[in-house]
């Protein structure tokens, strides 16, 4: 599980920044992608 060390999972420290919403949206998209990726591996291991 090395992807937890990626920069995408760094804490968001700029909540008041104008890019915070876009950053949060990107984080959610990445989390969803990782979730489905791991889920597909668990369901159909090859």
Short mmCIF file of C-alpha atoms in Angstrom, two decimals:
data_model
loop_
_atom_site.label_atom_id
_atom_site.label_comp_id
_atom_site.label_asym_id
_atom_site.label_seq_id
_atom_site.Cartn_x
_atom_site.Cartn_y
_atom_site.Cartn_z
CA UNK A 1 0.00 0.00 0.00
CA UNK A 2 2.61 2.53 -1.07
CA UNK A 3 0.09 4.93 -2.59
CA UNK A 4 -0.69 6.29 0.87
CA UNK A 5 2.74 7.90 0.77
CA UNK A 6 2.01 9.73 -2.46
CA UNK A 7 1.72 13.54 -2.41
CA UNK A 8 -1.98 13.24 -3.25
CA UNK A 9 -2.65 12.11 0.30
CA UNK A 10 -0.86 14.99 2.00
CA UNK A 11 -3.00 16.95 4.47
CA UNK A 12 -4.81 19.92 2.98
CA UNK A 13 -3.45 22.88 4.93
CA UNK A 14 -4.78 25.69 2.75
CA UNK A 15 -8.50 25.48 3.50
CA UNK A 16 -8.98 29.19 2.89
CA UNK A 17 -7.15 29.11 -0.43
CA UNK A 18 -9.06 29.60 -3.66
CA UNK A 19 -7.72 26.28 -4.97
CA UNK A 20 -8.83 24.32 -1.91
CA UNK A 21 -12.13 23.28 -3.49
CA UNK A 22 -10.48 22.09 -6.69
CA UNK A 23 -7.83 20.26 -4.68
CA UNK A 24 -10.46 18.58 -2.53
CA UNK A 25 -12.37 17.55 -5.65
CA UNK A 26 -9.18 16.00 -7.06
CA UNK A 27 -8.57 14.17 -3.78
CA UNK A 28 -12.08 12.73 -3.84
CA UNK A 29 -11.68 11.61 -7.46
CA UNK A 30 -8.38 9.90 -6.65
CA UNK A 31 -9.85 8.21 -3.60
CA UNK A 32 -12.75 6.89 -5.68
CA UNK A 33 -10.35 5.61 -8.34
CA UNK A 34 -8.16 3.89 -5.74
CA UNK A 35 -11.26 2.43 -4.07
CA UNK A 36 -12.57 0.86 -7.27
CA UNK A 37 -9.07 -0.29 -8.23
CA UNK A 38 -8.58 -2.12 -4.93
CA UNK A 39 -12.14 -3.41 -5.03
CA UNK A 40 -11.64 -4.88 -8.51
CA UNK A 41 -8.42 -6.56 -7.34
CA UNK A 42 -10.18 -8.07 -4.33
CA UNK A 43 -13.11 -9.29 -6.43
CA UNK A 44 -11.08 -10.60 -9.37
CA UNK A 45 -7.47 -11.34 -8.36
CA UNK A 46 -5.32 -12.25 -11.33
#
